[in-house]
CSV table of C-alpha atoms in Angstrom, one decimal:
chain,number,residue,atom,x,y,z
A,311,MET,CA,82.2,83.4,112.9
A,312,ALA,CA,83.9,80.2,114.5
A,313,GLU,CA,85.6,79.6,117.2
A,314,PHE,CA,89.4,79.7,117.6
A,315,ASP,CA,91.2,77.6,118.2
A,316,ALA,CA,95.2,78.4,118.9
A,317,LYS,CA,95.9,74.6,117.2
A,318,THR,CA,94.9,75.4,113.8
A,319,LEU,CA,97.1,78.8,113.2
A,320,ARG,CA,100.0,77.4,110.7
A,321,TYR,CA,103.2,77.1,112.9
A,322,ASP,CA,106.7,76.9,111.1
A,323,ALA,CA,109.3,74.0,111.6
A,324,ASN,CA,110.2,75.1,115.2
A,325,GLY,CA,106.3,74.9,116.1
A,326,LEU,CA,106.4,78.9,116.4
A,327,ILE,CA,104.4,81.9,114.7
A,328,PRO,CA,105.4,85.9,114.3
A,329,CYS,CA,103.4,88.2,116.2
A,330,ILE,CA,103.7,91.7,115.6
A,331,ALA,CA,103.0,94.0,118.5
A,332,GLN,CA,101.7,97.3,117.2
A,333,GLU,CA,100.8,100.1,120.2
A,334,ALA,CA,96.8,100.5,119.8
A,335,ALA,CA,96.6,104.1,120.4
A,336,THR,CA,99.2,105.1,118.3
A,337,GLY,CA,99.5,102.5,115.4
A,338,GLU,CA,102.9,102.7,116.4
A,339,VAL,CA,104.9,99.0,115.8
A,340,LEU,CA,106.9,98.4,118.5
A,341,MET,CA,108.0,95.0,118.0
A,342,LEU,CA,108.1,91.5,116.6
A,343,ALA,CA,108.5,89.0,118.7
A,344,TRP,CA,107.3,84.5,118.1
A,345,MET,CA,104.6,82.4,119.9
A,346,ASN,CA,104.2,79.4,120.2
A,347,ALA,CA,100.4,77.9,120.8
A,348,GLU,CA,100.7,77.7,124.2
A,349,ALA,CA,101.8,81.6,124.4
A,350,VAL,CA,99.5,82.0,122.2
A,351,GLU,CA,96.5,80.4,124.3
A,352,CYS,CA,98.1,82.2,127.6
A,353,THR,CA,98.5,85.9,125.9
A,354,LEU,CA,94.2,85.6,125.2
A,355,GLU,CA,93.8,83.9,128.7
A,356,THR,CA,95.9,86.3,130.9
A,357,GLY,CA,95.7,89.4,128.5
A,358,ARG,CA,99.4,90.1,129.1
A,359,VAL,CA,101.6,89.5,126.2
A,360,THR,CA,103.5,86.2,125.7
A,361,TYR,CA,106.3,85.0,123.9
A,362,TRP,CA,108.5,82.4,123.0
A,363,SER,CA,112.2,83.7,123.6
A,364,ARG,CA,114.4,81.8,121.0
A,365,SER,CA,117.1,82.4,123.1
A,366,ARG,CA,116.1,81.1,126.2
A,367,GLY,CA,114.3,78.2,124.7
A,368,ALA,CA,111.5,79.8,127.5
A,369,PHE,CA,108.2,81.3,127.8
A,370,TRP,CA,108.4,85.6,128.0
A,371,VAL,CA,105.8,87.1,129.7
A,372,LYS,CA,106.5,90.6,127.5
A,373,GLY,CA,107.5,92.9,130.6
A,374,GLU,CA,107.9,90.5,133.3
A,375,SER,CA,111.4,91.6,134.5
A,376,SER,CA,111.7,94.8,133.0
A,377,GLY,CA,108.4,96.1,133.7
A,378,HIS,CA,107.6,97.2,130.2
A,379,VAL,CA,104.6,94.5,129.9
A,380,GLN,CA,101.9,95.0,126.9
A,381,GLU,CA,98.5,94.7,128.1
A,382,LEU,CA,96.9,92.9,124.9
A,383,VAL,CA,93.8,95.0,123.3
A,384,GLU,CA,93.1,92.8,120.5
A,385,LEU,CA,94.8,89.9,118.4
A,386,ARG,CA,94.9,89.2,114.5
A,387,LEU,CA,95.7,86.7,112.3
A,388,ASP,CA,96.3,87.4,109.2
A,389,CYS,CA,95.3,85.5,106.0
A,390,ASP,CA,97.6,83.0,106.1
A,391,ARG,CA,97.1,82.2,109.6
A,392,ASP,CA,100.9,82.5,109.8
A,393,CYS,CA,101.3,85.7,111.3
A,394,LEU,CA,99.5,87.3,114.3
A,395,LEU,CA,99.1,91.2,115.1
A,396,ALA,CA,98.5,91.9,118.9
A,397,LEU,CA,97.3,95.2,118.8
A,398,VAL,CA,98.7,96.4,122.4
A,399,ARG,CA,99.1,99.5,125.8
A,400,GLN,CA,102.8,99.4,126.0
A,401,THR,CA,103.8,100.3,129.9
A,402,GLY,CA,107.5,102.0,128.6
A,403,PRO,CA,109.9,101.4,126.2
A,404,ALA,CA,108.8,98.0,124.4
A,405,CYS,CA,112.8,97.7,122.8
A,406,HIS,CA,115.5,96.0,125.7
A,407,THR,CA,117.6,99.1,124.3
A,408,ASN,CA,115.4,100.8,126.1
A,409,ARG,CA,114.1,102.7,123.2
A,410,ARG,CA,110.1,103.2,122.9
A,411,VAL,CA,110.4,101.1,119.6
A,412,CYS,CA,112.9,98.5,118.2
A,413,PHE,CA,112.5,99.8,114.8
A,414,TYR,CA,114.7,102.9,115.4
A,415,THR,CA,117.0,102.6,112.5
A,416,ALA,CA,115.9,103.5,109.0
A,417,VAL,CA,117.7,103.1,105.6
A,418,ARG,CA,118.5,106.6,104.2
A,419,ASP,CA,120.8,107.2,101.2
A,420,GLY,CA,122.6,104.2,102.0
A,421,GLN,CA,123.3,104.8,105.4
A,422,GLU,CA,121.9,103.6,108.8
A,423,VAL,CA,120.6,106.6,110.6
A,424,GLU,CA,119.5,106.1,114.2
A,425,LEU,CA,116.0,107.8,114.4
A,426,MET,CA,115.4,107.7,118.9
A,427,SER,CA,117.7,107.4,121.8
A,428,PRO,CA,116.9,105.4,124.5
A,429,GLU,CA,114.4,106.8,126.8
B,616,MET,CA,125.9,106.3,110.9
B,617,ALA,CA,127.4,103.3,109.3
B,618,GLU,CA,126.8,102.0,105.9
B,619,PHE,CA,123.8,100.1,105.0
B,620,ASP,CA,125.3,96.4,104.0
B,621,ALA,CA,121.7,94.3,103.2
B,622,LYS,CA,124.5,91.0,103.9
B,623,THR,CA,124.5,92.5,107.4
B,624,LEU,CA,121.2,91.2,108.5
B,625,ARG,CA,120.6,88.0,110.5
B,626,TYR,CA,118.5,86.0,108.0
B,627,ASP,CA,116.9,82.8,109.1
B,628,ALA,CA,118.0,79.3,107.9
B,629,ASN,CA,116.5,79.6,104.7
B,630,GLY,CA,118.6,83.0,104.3
B,631,LEU,CA,114.9,84.6,105.1
B,632,ILE,CA,114.3,88.1,107.1
B,633,PRO,CA,110.6,88.9,108.0
B,634,CYS,CA,109.0,92.4,106.5
B,635,ILE,CA,106.7,94.0,107.6
B,636,ALA,CA,104.5,95.9,105.7
B,637,GLN,CA,103.2,99.3,107.2
B,638,GLU,CA,100.8,102.5,105.5
B,639,ALA,CA,102.9,105.2,105.7
B,640,ALA,CA,99.6,107.7,105.8
B,641,THR,CA,98.0,106.1,108.4
B,642,GLY,CA,100.5,104.0,110.4
B,643,GLU,CA,97.9,100.1,109.6
B,644,VAL,CA,99.8,97.2,109.5
B,645,LEU,CA,99.1,96.2,106.4
B,646,MET,CA,100.8,91.9,106.2
B,647,LEU,CA,104.0,90.6,106.3
B,648,ALA,CA,105.8,88.5,104.2
B,649,TRP,CA,109.5,87.5,103.9
B,650,MET,CA,112.9,89.0,102.0
B,651,ASN,CA,116.2,87.6,101.2
B,652,ALA,CA,119.5,89.7,100.9
B,653,GLU,CA,119.0,90.3,97.1
B,654,ALA,CA,115.1,90.9,97.8
B,655,VAL,CA,116.7,94.1,100.6
B,656,GLU,CA,118.8,95.1,97.7
B,657,CYS,CA,115.9,95.3,95.3
B,658,THR,CA,113.6,97.3,97.5
B,659,LEU,CA,116.2,99.9,98.4
B,660,GLU,CA,117.5,100.1,94.2
B,661,THR,CA,113.7,100.1,92.9
B,662,GLY,CA,111.4,101.4,95.7
B,663,ARG,CA,109.4,98.8,94.6
B,664,VAL,CA,108.6,96.6,97.6
B,665,THR,CA,109.9,92.9,96.7
B,666,TYR,CA,109.9,90.0,98.3
B,667,TRP,CA,111.1,86.1,98.4
B,668,SER,CA,107.8,83.9,97.8
B,669,ARG,CA,108.0,80.9,100.1
B,670,SER,CA,105.2,79.2,98.1
B,671,ARG,CA,106.4,79.9,94.7
B,672,GLY,CA,110.4,80.0,95.5
B,673,ALA,CA,110.7,83.3,93.2
B,674,PHE,CA,111.1,86.8,93.7
B,675,TRP,CA,108.2,88.7,94.4
B,676,VAL,CA,107.4,92.6,93.1
B,677,LYS,CA,104.4,93.0,95.0
B,678,GLY,CA,101.7,94.2,92.7
B,679,GLU,CA,103.9,92.9,89.6
B,680,SER,CA,100.4,91.2,88.6
B,681,SER,CA,97.5,92.7,90.6
B,682,GLY,CA,99.0,96.7,90.2
B,683,HIS,CA,98.7,96.8,94.2
B,684,VAL,CA,102.2,97.8,94.7
B,685,GLN,CA,103.8,99.1,97.8
B,686,GLU,CA,105.9,102.2,96.6
B,687,LEU,CA,108.7,102.1,99.4
B,688,VAL,CA,108.5,105.6,101.4
B,689,GLU,CA,111.3,103.8,104.0
B,690,LEU,CA,113.1,100.6,105.1
B,691,ARG,CA,113.7,100.3,108.5
B,692,LEU,CA,115.2,97.3,111.0
B,693,ASP,CA,114.9,96.6,114.4
B,694,CYS,CA,117.7,96.0,117.2
B,695,ASP,CA,118.3,92.6,116.3
B,696,ARG,CA,118.7,93.2,112.9
B,697,ASP,CA,116.3,90.2,112.4
B,698,CYS,CA,113.2,91.8,111.4
B,699,LEU,CA,112.3,94.9,108.4
B,700,LEU,CA,109.7,97.9,108.7
B,701,ALA,CA,109.0,99.0,105.7
B,702,LEU,CA,106.5,102.3,105.4
B,703,VAL,CA,104.9,102.0,102.3
B,704,ARG,CA,102.4,104.2,99.5
B,705,GLN,CA,99.7,100.8,99.2
B,706,THR,CA,97.9,101.2,95.7
B,707,GLY,CA,94.6,98.6,96.3
B,708,PRO,CA,94.1,96.2,98.7
B,709,ALA,CA,97.4,94.6,100.0
B,710,CYS,CA,96.0,91.4,100.5
B,711,HIS,CA,95.5,88.5,97.9
B,712,THR,CA,91.6,88.3,99.1
B,713,ASN,CA,91.3,91.8,97.8
B,714,ARG,CA,90.9,93.3,101.7
B,715,ARG,CA,92.7,96.3,102.3
B,716,VAL,CA,94.9,94.6,105.2
B,717,CYS,CA,95.7,90.9,105.6
B,718,PHE,CA,95.2,91.0,109.5
B,719,TYR,CA,90.9,91.3,109.1
B,720,THR,CA,90.4,88.0,111.4
B,721,ALA,CA,90.6,89.2,115.2
B,722,VAL,CA,89.8,87.0,118.5
B,723,ARG,CA,87.0,88.2,120.3
B,724,ASP,CA,85.6,86.2,123.7
B,725,GLY,CA,86.7,83.0,121.5
B,726,GLN,CA,85.4,83.4,118.3
B,727,GLU,CA,87.0,84.3,115.0
B,728,VAL,CA,85.2,87.7,113.9
B,729,GLU,CA,85.9,89.3,110.2
B,730,LEU,CA,86.7,93.1,110.7
B,731,MET,CA,86.5,94.0,107.0
B,732,SER,CA,85.4,92.6,103.3
B,733,PRO,CA,87.2,92.6,100.0
B,734,GLU,CA,86.7,96.0,98.6
């Protein structure tokens, strides 16, 4: 067992690490977004999952404007320390399209198939 | 419904897109690795999940050397078309450390806690 230090994760050239959000209760993969070291620390300190928005270039406390917050259940890291898995309790839909998850499009027989509608 | 074209996904500056592998039967998140457009096409054509190894700079047919193959059940894409989710049937451990999944380290009370041992 070692003390966790967000600075020891392996970030990309932009100082970011991908974080997969998974609903703790169902195992459903909700989304993938990015964190920098401060976002990782903030997520652990507040228990509210916080990403770095690459499009806005700003911290993004998930659900801050929509109310669709992610309460952290447990943060995990992978063998290479270059990817995170956040087990969460998601309030409302995780996707900005108002669908439950972002991965609502499947590839079946060479076609894109929509698996769920906005809530 | 639209025809799927791997070239219409959004790749990063290195031509890569992250792909989350999830065990179809259990929902367990196994690993995250990267694909380029050719790896996406190859995965769909062969039904064998194929990544692009950033460290080796080469295609990486998962399990080709270890036997720990990932049989594709379904490929999904996210709302932004910049992340993939592969539902798979994993043979053997997914992680190169011989653990079932790569996300075997949790952060609990500021400490890194190992959740599973090599098989």
